Amino acid sequence: MPSSQSCFWTKVFLLYEEKSYGRKEIGMRHNLEKIRDEAIENISKVKDLEHLERLRLKYLGKKGELTRILRGMGDLPAEERPIMGRLANEVRTLIQVQLDKRRKELEEKLLEYRLREETIDVTVPGKKIERGNLHPLTSVCNEIAAIFIGMGFEVVEGPDVELEYYNFEALNIPESHPSRDVQDTFYITDEILLRTHTSPVQVRTMEEKDPPIKIIVPGRVYRSDDVDATHSPIFHQIEGLVVDENITMADLKGVLDVFVKELFGERTQTKFRPHYFPFTEPSMEVDATCVTCGGKGCRVCSDTGWIEILGAGMVHPNVLKYGGIDPDRYSGFAFGLGLDRIANLKYGIDDIRLLYENDIRFLRQF
Ligand code: FA5
């Protein structure tokens, strides 16, 4: 304690001794002395502001030690109260001064620490934020949609959980057709199933919209196929449908030729092979010159120079009728492509399973 303060206290206590106070007064004086010494010592040792605040409450707070002693003043003889009150106030002021002094020191230390530790080093290399990328299926789907939108098509969607009626019956698919087999299709009830292709959206759209109709339908489809490098029980298709007056196969060939050239390059050729689908007549499969070898023949195209990319045909009159469209007035064409296989061709992926395993090391490459 500074010498001037100790000198003050000595005088005060001598004064008390001289006046030969009673036991209560002496007890109170000793208590004040004890609190004072203890507070000064504790405050000088404190290392942080939180602890300092706890000490303030301990000594000067409403329930603090000094307040408790002051409450006992009522027991003192009336003439002693002002003297003891003054003494208590001196102790309070002394503790408060010590608290303020220590607070200032601790705040300065904290500021120094912060200035030292929290400076921003602008030369430290920044933390790179990893940018994600679209799944290859999404990218190819967007690319294909953009090509058709450029030709005036509209994008339409349909339900994955579909009525057997739209998936088969309205598409002129007879009872005996193998794709109706429970082995091939995921049935939910006898009449509800997971759609096996995007073609059900053809009749759904015809029911809602009068010609001219010019739509594409991207979506997920389901088949009870065993998994291998080219088959997955869940895969994706994009359906196309055009219905209007005077639509011919020339329109079908023209649109698909433009599409293939836009997707795989200007030099890509198309080949239309006769095929059978119950919902188109005539029907065909469309091949494109192999993306990998340009038509020369390689492992990807099994040395044929061609790759099958979609099924297509002129909309069967029965399907137009199911859709409420007069087949004597209107005609149309439709096509359906397997998006997964197109994505694999485009990116040189040789196994469809890679598209569904969600291995980030694989997906990051696209
Ligand atoms: C159809 O699904 C017809 N709805 C397409 C169509 C539409 C024809 C409009 C005419 C008019 P298909 O069953 O061939 O056709 O399937 C179309 C494409 O889906 C196939 O060429 C193939 O690329 C893809 N595909 C079929 N099964 C699987 C499978 N399990 N895994 C991945 N892709 C498959």
Coordinates of N, CA, C and O and ligand atoms in Angstrom, one line a residue, residues 171 196-199 202 221 223 225-226 230-240 275 277 279-280 283-285 308-313 333-342 352, ligand 1:
L171 N -51.1 -45.1 -75.0 CA -50.0 -45.1 -75.9 C -50.1 -46.3 -76.9 O -49.1 -46.7 -77.5
T196 N -42.3 -45.9 -67.1 CA -41.2 -46.7 -67.7 C -40.5 -45.8 -68.8 O -39.5 -46.2 -69.3
H197 N -41.2 -44.7 -69.2 CA -40.6 -43.8 -70.2 C -41.3 -42.4 -70.0 O -42.3 -42.3 -69.2
T198 N -40.9 -41.4 -70.7 CA -41.5 -40.1 -70.6 C -42.7 -40.0 -71.6 O -43.4 -38.9 -71.6
S199 N -42.9 -41.0 -72.4 CA -44.0 -40.9 -73.4 C -45.4 -40.7 -72.8 O -46.2 -40.1 -73.5
Q202 N -47.0 -37.4 -73.5 CA -47.6 -37.1 -74.8 C -49.1 -36.9 -74.7 O -49.7 -35.8 -75.0
V221 N -37.1 -41.9 -65.3 CA -38.0 -43.1 -65.6 C -37.4 -44.3 -64.9 O -36.2 -44.3 -64.5
R223 N -37.2 -48.7 -64.7 CA -37.5 -50.1 -65.2 C -36.8 -51.1 -64.4 O -35.7 -50.9 -63.8
D225 N -34.8 -53.2 -64.6 CA -33.7 -53.8 -65.4 C -32.5 -54.1 -64.4 O -32.3 -53.4 -63.4
D226 N -31.8 -55.2 -64.7 CA -30.6 -55.4 -63.9 C -29.5 -54.4 -64.2 O -29.3 -53.9 -65.4
T230 N -24.5 -50.5 -69.0 CA -25.4 -49.6 -69.9 C -26.8 -49.6 -69.4 O -27.7 -48.9 -70.0
H231 N -27.1 -50.3 -68.3 CA -28.5 -50.3 -67.7 C -28.5 -49.9 -66.3 O -27.7 -50.3 -65.5
S232 N -29.6 -49.1 -66.0 CA -29.8 -48.7 -64.6 C -31.3 -48.8 -64.3 O -32.1 -48.5 -65.3
P233 N -31.8 -49.2 -63.1 CA -33.2 -49.2 -62.9 C -33.9 -47.9 -62.9 O -35.1 -47.7 -63.1
I234 N -33.0 -46.8 -62.6 CA -33.5 -45.5 -62.7 C -32.7 -44.8 -63.8 O -31.4 -44.9 -63.7
F235 N -33.3 -44.2 -64.7 CA -32.5 -43.5 -65.7 C -33.3 -42.3 -66.2 O -34.3 -42.0 -65.6
H236 N -32.8 -41.6 -67.2 CA -33.5 -40.4 -67.6 C -33.8 -40.4 -69.1 O -33.0 -40.9 -69.9
Q237 N -34.9 -39.8 -69.5 CA -35.2 -39.7 -70.9 C -35.6 -38.2 -71.2 O -36.0 -37.5 -70.3
I238 N -35.5 -37.9 -72.5 CA -36.1 -36.7 -72.9 C -37.1 -37.0 -74.1 O -36.6 -37.6 -75.1
E239 N -38.3 -36.7 -73.9 CA -39.4 -37.0 -74.9 C -39.5 -35.7 -75.8 O -39.3 -34.6 -75.3
G240 N -39.9 -35.9 -77.0 CA -40.2 -34.8 -77.9 C -41.5 -35.1 -78.5 O -41.8 -36.2 -78.9
H275 N -38.0 -49.4 -87.3 CA -38.1 -50.0 -85.9 C -39.6 -50.2 -85.6 O -40.4 -49.8 -86.4
F277 N -42.4 -49.2 -82.5 CA -43.0 -48.8 -81.2 C -44.5 -48.8 -81.4 O -45.0 -48.4 -82.5
F279 N -46.7 -46.9 -80.3 CA -47.3 -45.6 -80.3 C -46.9 -44.7 -81.4 O -47.3 -43.5 -81.5
T280 N -46.0 -45.2 -82.3 CA -45.7 -44.4 -83.5 C -45.8 -45.3 -84.7 O -45.6 -46.5 -84.7
S283 N -42.3 -46.2 -87.3 CA -41.3 -46.0 -86.2 C -39.9 -46.2 -86.7 O -39.7 -46.9 -87.7
M284 N -39.0 -45.6 -86.0 CA -37.6 -45.8 -86.4 C -36.6 -45.6 -85.2 O -37.0 -45.0 -84.2
E285 N -35.4 -46.1 -85.4 CA -34.4 -45.7 -84.4 C -33.4 -44.8 -85.2 O -33.2 -45.0 -86.4
E308 N -26.6 -45.7 -81.8 CA -28.0 -45.5 -81.6 C -28.2 -44.4 -80.6 O -27.7 -44.5 -79.5
I309 N -29.0 -43.4 -80.9 CA -29.2 -42.4 -79.9 C -30.6 -42.2 -79.5 O -30.9 -41.6 -78.4
L310 N -31.6 -42.6 -80.3 CA -33.0 -42.4 -79.9 C -34.0 -43.2 -80.7 O -33.6 -43.7 -81.8
G311 N -35.2 -43.3 -80.1 CA -36.3 -43.9 -80.9 C -37.3 -42.8 -81.3 O -37.4 -41.8 -80.6
A312 N -37.9 -43.0 -82.4 CA -38.8 -41.9 -82.9 C -39.8 -42.5 -83.9 O -39.9 -43.7 -84.2
G313 N -40.7 -41.6 -84.3 CA -41.7 -42.0 -85.3 C -42.8 -41.0 -85.4 O -42.9 -40.0 -84.7
F333 N -45.1 -35.9 -84.9 CA -44.0 -36.9 -84.7 C -43.6 -36.8 -83.2 O -43.8 -35.8 -82.5
A334 N -42.9 -37.9 -82.8 CA -42.5 -38.0 -81.4 C -41.1 -38.7 -81.4 O -40.8 -39.4 -82.3
F335 N -40.3 -38.4 -80.4 CA -39.1 -39.1 -80.2 C -38.7 -39.2 -78.7 O -39.3 -38.4 -77.9
G336 N -37.9 -40.2 -78.4 CA -37.5 -40.3 -77.0 C -36.0 -40.8 -76.9 O -35.7 -41.7 -77.6
L337 N -35.2 -40.0 -76.2 CA -33.8 -40.4 -76.1 C -33.4 -40.7 -74.7 O -34.0 -40.2 -73.7
G338 N -32.5 -41.6 -74.5 CA -32.0 -42.0 -73.2 C -30.8 -41.0 -72.9 O -29.8 -41.0 -73.5
L339 N -31.2 -40.1 -71.9 CA -30.2 -39.0 -71.5 C -28.9 -39.6 -71.0 O -27.8 -39.0 -71.3
D340 N -29.0 -40.7 -70.2 CA -27.8 -41.2 -69.6 C -26.7 -41.6 -70.6 O -25.6 -41.4 -70.5
R341 N -27.3 -42.3 -71.6 CA -26.3 -42.8 -72.7 C -25.8 -41.6 -73.5 O -24.6 -41.7 -73.9
I342 N -26.6 -40.6 -73.7 CA -26.1 -39.4 -74.4 C -25.0 -38.7 -73.6 O -23.9 -38.3 -74.1
I352 N -22.5 -46.5 -66.9 CA -23.6 -45.7 -66.5 C -23.6 -45.6 -64.9 O -24.1 -44.6 -64.4
Ligands
FA5_1 C1 -38.8 -45.7 -75.3 O1 -38.8 -45.6 -74.1 C2 -39.7 -44.9 -76.1 N1 -40.7 -44.3 -75.2 C3 -39.0 -43.9 -76.9 C4 -39.9 -43.2 -78.0 C5 -40.5 -42.1 -77.7 C6 -40.0 -43.8 -79.2 C7 -41.3 -41.5 -78.7 C8 -40.8 -43.2 -80.2 C9 -41.5 -42.1 -79.9 P1 -36.8 -47.4 -75.5 O2 -37.4 -48.4 -74.6 O3 -36.0 -47.9 -76.6 O4 -37.9 -46.4 -76.0 O5 -35.9 -46.4 -74.6 C10 -35.4 -45.2 -75.0 C11 -33.9 -45.1 -74.6 O6 -33.8 -45.2 -73.2 C12 -33.0 -46.2 -75.1 O7 -32.5 -45.9 -76.4 C13 -31.9 -46.1 -74.1 O8 -30.9 -45.1 -74.4 C14 -32.6 -45.7 -72.8 N2 -32.7 -46.8 -71.9 C15 -33.6 -47.9 -71.9 N3 -33.5 -48.7 -70.9 C16 -32.5 -48.2 -70.1 C17 -31.8 -48.5 -68.9 N4 -32.2 -49.5 -68.1 N5 -30.8 -47.8 -68.4 C18 -30.4 -46.7 -69.1 N6 -31.0 -46.3 -70.3 C19 -32.0 -47.0 -70.8

